[in-house]
Amino acid sequence: MTFHTVLVANRGEIAVRIIRTLRALAIRSVAVYSDADDGAPHVAAADVAVRLGPARASESYLDVAAIVAAARATGAQAVHPGYGFLAESPALARACAEAGVVFIGPSVAALEAMGDKIRAKEIARSAGVPVIDGVAEPPSSRCVGTGAGSGSGMPAGAGVQHRDAALVEACQDLGFPLLVKPSAGGGGKGMVRADAAADLPEAIASARRVATAAFGADTLLVERFVPAPRHIEVQVLADAHGHVLAVGERDCSLQRRHQKVIEEAPATLLDETTRTSLAEAACAVAANVAYTGAGTVEFLVSAADPTSFFFLEMNTRLQVEHPVTEESLGRDLVAWQLRIAAGDPLDLTAADLRPRGHAIEARVYAERPEEGFLPATGTVQHVSWPAGVRVDAGIAAGTPVSAHYDPMLAKIIVTGADRTEALIRLDSALAETVLLGVPTNLDYLRRVLATAQVRTGTADTTFLDHLAPEQAAPPPEETLIAAALLRHAERWDTTLWCQPSGWRVGATEPPRYEFETATDPVAVTVDGPPEAATAQVLPSHPVRQVSLLPRPGSAVVHLLCIDGLTATLHATSTEEEVWLHTGGRTHHLVAARRQTARTSAASAAGDGQVRSPMPGTVVAVHTPGEAAVAADDLLVTVEAMKMEYQVRAAIPGRIEWEASVGDQVAADQVLATIHPDGPQDHPG
């Protein structure tokens, strides 16, 4: 059997990546999209696209009926779910089967077994694989122990508060620290660490909220937190004819808040004996549920004793980091998913899977590392990818980045003859990546690669959480001059006779351009036409000879010459902002006349105003109106891009709310006011 039409039930870079393989195999592709993704790159890449509904995922990408209806309307024979959203949904697999459409993934039974993390652990244990002790609440709302920490019963249909309390009670014998995680889904979303008993109730509530929003199911699992492990996962392929094959392993230890940031293959931590043991364990777990398709069995491995490992979970789908396996082995995993789903036998052998080098992947996120990794939104104004490496991206110039979905924008994947060469190539590729209009973690990724722990391959899963935040620093003088020169060029082009005279009685006053920096506003004066100007960073820097010339064929790539030294400059600007990329770094400058949301939020905090740190949805209000609060009390939780951020009180006082649960809020929007001397009277 060969598919002629496949619907991709996803968005962003994974949808684009799947469509690429479909096109290579001459299979007609069908994309789906929400209102927020109308005209998105994955829509443009497909042969045909179908609107699902509004931007909210629950009304579009999580709508099983809408996806199956789109498949039937377009004549799709199969649905590829990608990862995230409904990728591990038994409901989608069951609905596809009822509609006579092939679900490109495992059976409903396997999805249900491995999607419930407590059942997955029981399956792993029955296969002779070590597991971590924990407690879980299955959909029946009955707490069940998974080892030393057995749980107490909980009546079916109990309310959320009752279930939370019962789960807290069931965890009493586990000890701390603990890790609370959604039983459904994966990718580290919703995982919350509780270091003490006092932290557990809010950790459970937070994990439950994220689980509901991201996966449509709020069942939770609580495990012992394993300190400083390595995260090693084994890629498996299994067909409907009883063949199960381990297709290499990946080291995914570089994580922040349980979200993977950099992944690589193969895992250099392992010796051949342990590598074989992990592969055999992964295959045994998959065989225990008659698994079919591509899947990943994840393990926590002791860095001190790599022969000691524990089953973590099985992801019944394609992984975000699958490209490093593809690049290191030279195999297309999506193509194999399609063949297996079509009924073809798995005719690969271990001899076909010898690594041809070392592959490393870095995830590019829309976020602000210097501000606690707050997610960022905006519109991509300009993008330029590095040459000679693999890039899986779901954005292009003009793509809006909203708070509705995951903040990952792209993945940069490189291969080297060995790990050292791969690291060098990845740093070079990140330096060449230009993405203007939305804050990203590109500079942060290069900083991570430069650390001794990453270079030597000794970083564990806690390393990034302990990496000190980079202190914001003012941009270099060359960047300030470039920004001023860009502003000057725009002004020059729109001024009468194409020349701002700056005329006054006496000496000519050159135009002045002011920008906010991490410390104080900085002014730059520019005199003369952009192609032959003089510039001075005030107050005391020397005058420098500068010129700005556009590179032929591009309005956003310039040749910048300062005192005889020429460099390539990628630049875009709006009325209030300038984005620049040069020398492997991106700089975002704001006109000094505009007070940024982050600056105003910081100053307002001292005056009692509680502001949202980002655009998103208010998902929890932790303090009732008119209540007295102390400094650092938890006030409100805002969710955006499938992650929660907690806002705490900056000063003591009595709180007055302006926002409530469910409100969509903008960055810097006032959520509440803390009155130091109690609530104030309002007229009227």
XYZ file of C-alpha atoms in Angstrom:
684
model
C 0.000 0.000 0.000
C 1.203 3.499 -0.829
C -0.457 6.698 0.384
C -1.344 9.306 -2.219
C -2.594 11.967 0.270
C -1.565 12.583 3.898
C -2.920 15.233 6.248
C -0.436 16.780 8.691
C -2.306 17.533 11.928
C 0.178 20.069 13.253
C 1.802 23.440 12.641
C 5.177 25.205 12.609
C 8.497 23.575 11.896
C 7.369 19.964 12.360
C 4.552 20.406 9.837
C 7.004 21.910 7.338
C 9.468 19.089 7.975
C 6.854 16.336 7.427
C 5.593 18.026 4.267
C 9.170 18.052 2.953
C 9.333 14.249 3.119
C 5.832 13.915 1.637
C 6.898 16.029 -1.316
C 10.085 13.967 -1.768
C 7.942 10.817 -1.901
C 5.455 12.432 -4.328
C 2.646 12.234 -1.750
C 0.031 15.001 -1.776
C 0.126 16.978 1.493
C -2.758 18.571 3.379
C -2.065 21.229 6.003
C -4.422 22.450 8.710
C -4.323 25.826 10.377
C -5.947 28.076 12.954
C -6.869 31.694 12.396
C -3.549 32.702 13.969
C -1.681 30.639 11.347
C -3.522 31.776 8.231
C -0.784 32.085 5.586
C 1.891 30.500 7.807
C 4.878 28.736 6.174
C 3.447 25.258 6.756
C 0.265 26.332 4.970
C 2.261 27.657 2.020
C 4.371 24.486 1.881
C 1.414 22.112 1.542
C -0.512 21.228 -1.600
C -3.805 22.150 0.070
C -4.780 23.569 3.470
C -7.906 23.473 5.627
C -8.935 25.965 8.320
C -9.682 24.303 11.666
C -10.941 27.193 13.791
C -9.880 30.033 16.116
C -6.371 30.543 17.455
C -6.975 28.784 20.767
C -5.589 25.247 20.414
C -8.648 23.673 22.039
C -10.738 25.074 19.187
C -8.332 24.178 16.379
C -5.294 21.898 16.673
C -6.847 19.919 19.561
C -10.223 19.505 17.822
C -10.342 15.817 16.847
C -13.596 16.103 14.926
C -12.335 19.045 12.860
C -9.115 17.226 11.934
C -10.909 14.031 10.875
C -13.432 16.089 8.910
C -10.557 17.841 7.118
C -8.993 14.487 6.253
C -12.235 13.142 4.822
C -12.973 16.359 2.917
C -9.569 16.316 1.198
C -9.411 12.591 0.506
C -6.495 12.029 2.858
C -5.762 8.357 3.426
C -3.664 8.996 6.520
C -3.049 11.564 9.275
C 0.435 12.362 10.567
C 0.154 14.048 13.985
C 3.767 15.283 14.315
C 4.558 15.964 17.977
C 2.633 17.892 20.602
C -1.085 18.634 20.328
C -2.806 15.302 19.463
C 0.319 13.324 18.573
C -0.209 10.900 21.466
C -4.003 11.072 21.542
C -5.950 7.783 21.590
C -9.036 9.842 20.749
C -7.549 10.966 17.428
C -6.273 7.472 16.609
C -9.685 5.988 17.404
C -11.552 8.630 15.379
C -9.247 8.052 12.399
C -9.910 4.311 12.535
C -13.660 4.885 12.668
C -13.408 7.184 9.633
C -11.308 4.705 7.657
C -8.212 6.936 7.851
C -4.785 5.569 8.868
C -3.266 7.141 11.964
C 0.499 7.338 11.432
C 1.497 6.088 14.840
C 0.946 3.165 17.193
C -2.349 1.456 17.989
C -4.945 2.911 20.329
C -4.007 0.269 22.898
C -0.324 1.227 22.783
C -1.150 4.932 22.987
C -3.334 4.368 26.032
C -0.800 2.115 27.728
C 2.255 4.303 27.223
C 0.406 7.628 27.400
C -0.498 6.850 31.001
C 2.894 7.183 32.661
C 1.949 4.933 35.565
C 0.940 2.093 33.231
C 4.080 2.705 31.209
C 6.185 2.170 34.325
C 4.371 -1.050 35.101
C 5.034 -2.242 31.546
C 8.715 -1.309 31.836
C 9.014 -3.091 35.172
C 7.399 -6.219 33.716
C 10.031 -6.104 30.964
C 12.769 -6.119 33.601
C 13.656 -2.424 33.221
C 14.368 -0.385 36.414
C 11.881 2.444 37.175
C 11.750 5.424 39.568
C 9.426 5.249 42.591
C 6.384 7.494 42.428
C 2.645 8.002 42.842
C 0.107 8.653 40.116
C -3.579 9.347 39.731
C -5.027 7.468 36.756
C -8.125 8.800 34.964
C -10.281 6.887 37.468
C -9.087 9.437 40.065
C -7.595 6.693 42.255
C -4.035 7.288 43.484
C -1.791 4.302 42.744
C 1.740 3.694 43.970
C 4.585 2.776 41.589
C 7.041 1.516 44.143
C 8.017 2.494 47.660
C 5.508 5.335 47.863
C 2.130 3.630 47.557
C -0.864 5.956 47.482
C -4.275 6.257 49.078
C -7.615 5.864 47.339
C -9.608 8.746 45.902
C -13.277 8.568 44.899
C -14.100 8.690 41.211
C -15.383 12.059 40.071
C -13.815 13.914 42.985
C -13.410 17.658 42.517
C -10.043 19.125 41.609
C -9.375 20.382 45.134
C -10.235 16.979 46.598
C -7.981 15.259 44.047
C -5.123 17.674 44.799
C -5.418 16.987 48.514
C -5.552 13.225 47.968
C -2.442 13.345 45.775
C -0.582 15.340 48.433
C -1.560 12.711 51.000
C -0.447 9.882 48.724
C 3.023 11.412 48.361
C 3.827 11.611 52.076
C 6.102 8.558 52.064
C 8.088 9.464 48.935
C 10.346 12.100 50.444
C 11.614 15.282 48.774
C 12.468 16.693 46.307
C 9.640 15.482 44.066
C 8.782 16.086 40.425
C 5.123 16.619 39.492
C 4.312 15.952 35.840
C 1.269 15.451 33.606
C 0.538 11.789 32.995
C -0.399 12.608 29.391
C 1.728 14.402 26.842
C 5.452 14.937 27.038
C 8.216 17.348 26.103
C 8.711 18.395 29.722
C 5.633 20.637 29.645
C 3.906 21.043 32.975
C 6.695 19.513 35.056
C 7.099 21.273 38.413
C 9.650 20.488 41.112
C 8.627 20.543 44.772
C 11.550 20.758 47.189
C 9.467 20.596 50.379
C 5.979 19.624 51.546
C 4.901 23.281 51.524
C 5.677 23.507 47.783
C 3.674 20.451 46.742
C 0.083 21.834 46.649
C 0.957 24.697 44.304
C 3.195 22.418 42.207
C 0.254 20.056 41.726
C -2.126 22.899 40.878
C 0.333 24.386 38.370
C 1.049 21.052 36.684
C -2.683 20.337 36.434
C -3.404 23.680 34.758
C -0.657 23.207 32.152
C -1.701 19.598 31.546
C -5.259 20.695 30.831
C -4.195 23.490 28.498
C -1.491 21.574 26.630
C -2.855 18.013 26.522
C -6.559 18.241 27.339
C -6.133 15.892 30.350
C -5.267 16.831 33.928
C -4.143 13.476 35.380
C -0.809 13.785 37.216
C 2.177 11.674 38.203
C 4.576 12.469 41.069
C 8.051 10.910 41.176
C 11.182 11.078 43.240
C 13.430 13.740 41.726
C 16.692 12.147 40.621
C 19.511 14.673 41.205
C 22.052 15.446 38.478
C 21.261 12.634 36.012
C 21.857 12.442 32.281
C 18.853 12.175 29.980
C 19.453 9.473 27.370
C 16.758 8.322 24.976
C 16.642 5.454 22.495
C 14.896 5.803 19.139
C 12.932 2.708 18.164
C 11.149 1.622 14.990
C 8.637 -1.232 15.009
C 6.469 -2.668 12.248
C 3.235 -4.641 12.204
C 5.149 -7.854 11.489
C 6.745 -8.145 14.930
C 10.086 -6.484 14.187
C 11.417 -3.963 16.743
C 14.712 -2.167 16.157
C 16.683 0.357 18.216
C 17.801 3.146 15.886
C 20.532 4.801 17.935
C 20.344 6.920 21.063
C 20.475 10.631 21.871
C 21.841 12.633 24.809
C 19.267 15.270 25.742
C 20.744 16.363 29.067
C 20.983 20.064 28.197
C 17.575 21.139 29.487
C 16.128 24.205 31.142
C 12.956 23.849 33.191
C 12.670 20.308 31.799
C 12.595 21.693 28.254
C 15.353 20.354 26.023
C 17.586 23.023 24.510
C 20.489 21.176 22.832
C 20.509 17.483 21.836
C 23.113 15.248 20.268
C 23.699 11.783 18.860
C 25.296 9.449 19.622
C 25.589 9.737 23.424
C 29.290 9.911 24.236
C 28.632 9.026 27.906
C 27.897 5.380 27.051
C 30.259 2.503 26.505
C 29.233 -0.211 24.058
C 27.986 -2.547 26.774
C 25.661 0.087 28.275
C 24.578 1.233 24.810
C 23.539 -2.334 24.024
C 21.749 -2.689 27.379
C 19.744 0.497 26.792
C 18.821 -0.589 23.261
C 17.650 -3.971 24.499
C 15.628 -2.361 27.298
C 13.970 0.059 24.866
C 13.046 -2.739 22.465
C 11.656 -4.832 25.319
C 9.406 -1.975 26.440
C 8.137 -1.418 22.888
C 7.569 -5.121 22.290
C 5.567 -5.382 25.519
C 2.818 -3.205 24.011
C 3.050 -4.510 20.432
C 4.312 -1.095 19.392
C 4.274 0.029 15.744
C 5.846 3.084 14.157
C 8.499 5.437 15.504
C 8.795 5.912 19.248
C 11.301 6.977 21.859
C 12.080 5.277 25.162
C 13.618 7.729 27.619
C 15.970 6.917 30.483
C 17.667 8.729 33.329
C 21.282 7.572 33.478
C 23.675 8.152 36.361
C 26.598 10.287 35.216
C 28.738 8.766 37.976
C 27.768 5.212 36.994
C 26.418 5.109 33.415
C 25.600 1.415 33.805
C 22.855 2.474 36.261
C 19.746 3.673 34.446
C 15.997 4.076 35.050
C 13.048 4.050 32.657
C 11.529 7.537 32.485
C 8.754 7.349 29.891
C 7.973 6.377 26.325
C 6.981 9.024 23.805
C 4.671 7.387 21.282
C 5.492 9.775 18.469
C 8.271 11.475 16.598
C 10.539 13.509 18.873
C 11.496 17.152 18.397
C 15.142 16.044 18.364
C 14.731 13.291 15.762
C 16.925 15.181 13.233
C 20.137 14.343 15.118
C 19.376 10.642 14.685
C 18.562 11.175 11.018
C 21.730 13.158 10.388
C 24.046 10.840 12.290
C 22.648 7.723 10.566
C 21.581 9.099 7.200
C 17.994 7.798 7.571
C 14.651 9.596 7.139
C 12.494 8.640 10.138
C 9.358 10.270 8.720
C 9.705 8.185 5.569
C 9.931 5.077 7.752
C 6.840 6.142 9.687
C 4.957 6.335 6.401
C 6.204 2.954 5.201
C 5.350 1.221 8.477
C 1.888 2.825 8.566
C 1.335 1.584 5.018
C 2.100 -1.970 6.145
C 5.655 -2.363 4.844
C 8.042 -4.569 6.854
C 11.004 -3.061 8.671
C 13.914 -4.414 6.647
C 16.663 -2.409 8.367
C 19.294 -4.197 10.435
C 21.817 -3.051 13.017
C 24.481 -3.178 10.300
C 22.547 -0.472 8.396
C 22.682 1.875 11.366
C 26.329 2.699 11.923
C 26.818 6.393 12.842
C 28.518 8.413 10.119
C 29.561 11.196 12.492
C 28.284 13.246 15.417
C 25.139 15.403 15.110
C 24.020 18.237 17.406
C 20.785 20.229 17.359
C 20.006 23.586 18.968
C 16.457 24.824 19.454
C 15.805 28.479 18.637
C 13.138 29.912 20.940
C 11.309 33.247 20.983
C 12.288 34.325 24.488
C 14.293 36.810 26.548
C 17.114 34.921 28.327
C 18.295 38.047 30.119
C 14.838 38.451 31.693
C 14.274 35.000 33.116
C 13.519 33.463 29.713
C 10.164 35.188 29.410
C 8.512 34.177 26.141
C 8.552 36.826 23.445
C 6.085 37.767 20.762
C 6.242 39.949 17.684
C 6.585 39.663 13.933
C 9.614 38.229 12.160
C 10.902 41.089 10.043
C 13.943 39.417 8.508
C 15.451 35.945 8.635
C 18.588 34.468 7.107
C 19.632 30.862 7.775
C 23.214 29.528 7.773
C 24.460 27.788 4.653
C 25.590 24.170 4.538
C 23.666 22.894 7.576
C 20.178 21.533 8.155
C 17.549 23.997 9.361
C 14.031 22.887 10.317
C 12.021 26.104 10.592
C 8.399 27.130 10.767
C 8.863 30.850 10.222
C 9.688 33.298 7.445
C 9.829 37.065 7.088
C 6.401 38.387 8.016
C 5.458 35.459 10.279
C 3.720 36.610 13.488
C 4.885 34.938 16.694
C 1.936 34.849 19.087
C 1.442 33.708 22.667
C -0.928 30.935 21.582
C 1.639 28.241 20.822
C 5.031 26.839 21.745
C 7.843 29.447 21.505
C 10.166 27.227 19.451
C 10.791 28.834 16.065
C 13.401 26.599 14.441
C 16.099 23.993 14.944
C 19.686 24.281 13.705
C 21.234 20.837 13.116
C 24.887 20.199 12.250
C 27.024 17.116 11.724
C 30.756 16.721 12.241
C 33.265 13.932 11.924
C 33.361 13.921 15.734
C 31.789 15.827 18.614
C 34.453 18.540 18.670
C 33.941 19.372 15.012
C 30.166 19.321 15.433
C 30.345 21.810 18.321
C 32.511 24.176 16.265
C 30.146 23.941 13.303
C 27.083 24.552 15.482
C 28.560 27.696 17.010
C 29.431 28.969 13.541
C 25.922 28.186 12.266
C 24.303 30.005 15.186
C 26.523 33.038 14.545
C 25.327 33.066 10.920
C 21.652 32.784 11.865
C 19.891 36.136 11.565
C 16.407 36.537 13.013
C 15.175 40.097 13.469
C 11.887 41.361 14.877
C 11.469 38.916 17.773
C 13.843 38.380 20.724
C 15.469 34.931 20.623
C 17.896 32.752 22.562
C 20.537 32.673 19.784
C 23.204 34.496 21.799
C 22.372 32.375 24.850
C 22.864 29.176 22.857
C 26.346 30.299 21.835
C 27.132 31.119 25.462
C 26.026 27.612 26.488
C 28.232 26.021 23.828
C 31.232 27.968 25.143
C 31.032 26.523 28.671
C 33.620 23.988 29.763
C 30.946 21.471 30.824
C 29.365 21.426 27.384
C 32.686 21.312 25.558
C 33.804 18.338 27.641
C 30.413 16.614 27.531
C 29.945 16.512 31.315
C 26.794 18.662 31.691
C 23.822 16.952 33.367
C 20.113 17.814 33.343
C 20.562 20.455 36.078
C 23.424 22.329 34.413
C 21.410 24.976 32.561
C 19.194 25.673 35.575
C 22.335 26.590 37.517
C 24.009 28.590 34.751
C 24.078 32.163 36.023
C 21.962 34.566 33.951
C 23.920 36.771 31.638
C 24.039 40.366 32.778
C 22.606 42.807 30.280
C 25.334 45.067 28.922
C 25.182 48.177 26.765
C 25.743 47.498 23.067
C 29.193 48.207 21.631
C 29.919 51.574 20.099
C 29.865 50.153 16.570
C 26.307 48.927 17.080
C 25.147 52.308 18.370
C 26.718 54.035 15.380
C 25.103 51.536 12.998
C 21.667 52.093 14.565
C 22.054 55.869 14.359
C 23.267 55.658 10.771
C 20.237 53.543 9.840
C 17.941 56.124 11.434
C 19.873 58.858 9.647
C 19.447 57.111 6.286
C 15.678 56.906 6.803
C 15.507 60.568 7.752
C 17.775 61.558 4.875
C 15.537 59.825 2.353
C 12.360 61.510 3.569
C 13.599 65.054 4.128
C 13.133 67.861 1.617
C 16.058 67.855 -0.855
C 17.189 64.581 0.809
C 19.337 66.421 3.334
C 18.532 67.316 6.969
C 20.210 70.694 7.243
C 20.247 71.114 11.029
C 20.522 74.841 10.248
C 20.815 77.337 13.059
C 22.533 80.618 13.725
C 26.197 79.827 14.206
C 27.738 76.391 13.699
C 25.635 73.583 12.211
C 24.219 71.176 14.805
C 24.345 67.577 13.532
C 21.223 65.423 14.005
C 21.117 63.522 17.283
C 19.732 59.984 17.801
C 19.075 58.598 21.279
C 18.653 54.950 22.314
C 17.850 53.109 25.519
C 20.588 50.758 26.751
C 20.993 48.406 29.711
C 22.415 51.286 31.742
C 21.596 54.844 30.594
C 20.271 56.364 27.359
C 23.015 56.968 24.806
C 23.044 59.646 22.114
C 24.844 59.498 18.763
C 25.292 62.443 16.424
C 25.578 61.901 12.678
C 26.572 64.516 10.129
C 26.609 64.220 6.356
C 24.977 61.777 3.937
C 24.754 58.081 5.022
C 27.251 56.987 2.399
C 29.915 59.381 3.756
C 29.104 60.578 7.254
C 30.850 61.343 10.518
C 29.439 60.000 13.786
C 30.159 60.567 17.449
C 28.871 58.626 20.459
C 28.263 61.224 23.161
C 29.499 62.583 25.407
C 33.206 62.032 24.813
C 33.895 59.380 22.197
C 35.940 60.533 19.180
C 34.388 61.362 15.827
C 34.490 58.394 13.438
C 34.160 58.209 9.672
C 31.223 55.975 8.688
C 29.245 54.881 5.658
C 26.200 52.678 5.135
C 25.643 51.113 1.735
C 22.902 48.613 0.839
C 24.095 45.288 -0.537
C 22.733 44.823 -4.083
C 19.500 42.841 -4.121
C 18.552 43.356 -0.474
C 16.983 46.243 1.392
C 17.929 44.830 4.795
C 21.544 43.731 4.277
C 24.065 46.576 4.277
C 27.788 47.096 4.074
C 28.807 49.123 7.114
C 32.172 50.863 7.049
C 33.616 52.474 10.194
C 37.067 54.061 9.960
C 37.946 51.968 6.928
C 36.788 48.580 8.299
C 33.808 47.078 6.454
C 31.390 44.475 7.824
C 28.069 43.010 6.726
C 25.085 44.346 8.642
C 21.551 42.910 8.686
C 19.180 45.623 9.840
C 15.481 46.421 10.089
C 13.666 49.147 11.951
C 10.266 50.449 12.940
C 9.277 53.854 14.230
C 10.492 52.989 17.729
C 12.913 50.067 17.328
C 16.056 49.070 15.460
C 17.171 45.449 14.996
C 20.772 44.800 13.993
C 22.870 41.699 13.414
C 26.588 41.905 12.879
C 29.627 40.004 14.067
C 27.525 36.977 14.994
C 25.397 38.925 17.486
C 21.908 40.421 17.405
C 21.145 43.780 19.002
C 17.738 45.297 19.704
C 17.741 49.042 20.334
C 14.771 51.137 21.386
C 14.402 54.873 20.796
C 15.014 56.699 24.068
C 11.736 58.594 23.861
C 9.881 55.300 24.336
C 9.853 53.789 27.806
C 9.839 50.035 27.357
C 7.259 47.797 29.010
C 9.962 46.088 31.033
C 11.341 49.387 32.334
C 7.903 50.735 33.222
C 6.910 47.436 34.852
C 10.001 47.533 37.057
C 9.412 51.116 38.134
C 5.702 50.541 38.704
C 6.376 47.564 40.971
C 7.745 49.858 43.627
C 4.566 51.966 43.397
C 2.370 48.927 43.982
C 1.257 48.226 40.435
C 1.271 44.515 39.584
C 1.879 44.131 35.859
C 1.945 41.169 33.522
C 5.521 40.336 32.486
C 4.302 39.113 29.085
C 1.239 38.736 26.887
C -0.801 35.714 27.915
C -3.773 34.404 29.882
C -4.444 34.794 33.605
C -4.842 31.189 34.764
C -4.821 31.633 38.533
C -5.367 34.413 41.074
C -3.845 33.312 44.367
C -4.957 36.167 46.638
C -8.547 37.427 46.988
C -9.395 41.089 46.476
C -8.829 43.444 49.408
C -6.596 40.834 51.076
C -3.402 41.840 52.864
C -0.234 40.614 51.146
C 3.405 40.544 52.156
C 6.394 41.171 49.924
C 7.146 38.128 47.733
C 3.664 36.609 48.203
C 2.432 34.726 45.143
C -0.290 36.855 43.535
C -1.146 35.663 40.035
C -0.070 33.133 37.408
C 0.033 34.065 33.727
C 0.310 31.386 31.035
C 1.748 31.883 27.566
C 3.285 29.558 25.010
C 2.400 26.501 27.152
C 4.425 27.746 30.121
C 3.350 29.375 33.384
C 4.948 32.422 34.996
C 4.231 33.499 38.546
C 3.998 37.145 39.601
C 4.806 37.997 43.231
C 4.228 41.053 45.380
C 7.012 43.638 45.344
C 5.745 45.471 48.426
C 3.405 44.696 51.347
C -0.103 46.132 51.469
C -3.695 45.425 50.548
C -4.402 44.236 47.009
C -7.042 45.507 44.592
C -7.567 43.404 41.449
C -8.201 44.652 37.916
C -7.814 41.254 36.194
C -9.463 37.899 36.774
C -8.965 34.276 35.742
C -9.418 33.791 32.002
C -8.485 37.349 31.025
C -6.222 37.786 28.008
C -3.597 40.330 29.020
C -0.864 42.285 27.257
C 2.732 42.717 28.352
C 2.966 45.439 31.031
C -0.815 45.447 31.569
C -1.812 46.322 35.135
C -3.299 43.254 36.820
C -3.698 44.662 40.316
C -2.576 47.448 42.621
C -1.089 46.989 46.078
C -2.009 49.865 48.395
C 0.606 50.183 51.140
C -1.879 51.826 53.524
C -4.950 49.800 52.587
C -7.483 50.263 49.733
C -8.077 53.766 48.470
C -11.479 55.364 48.095
C -12.615 55.840 44.518
C -14.954 58.609 43.420
C -18.400 57.779 42.171
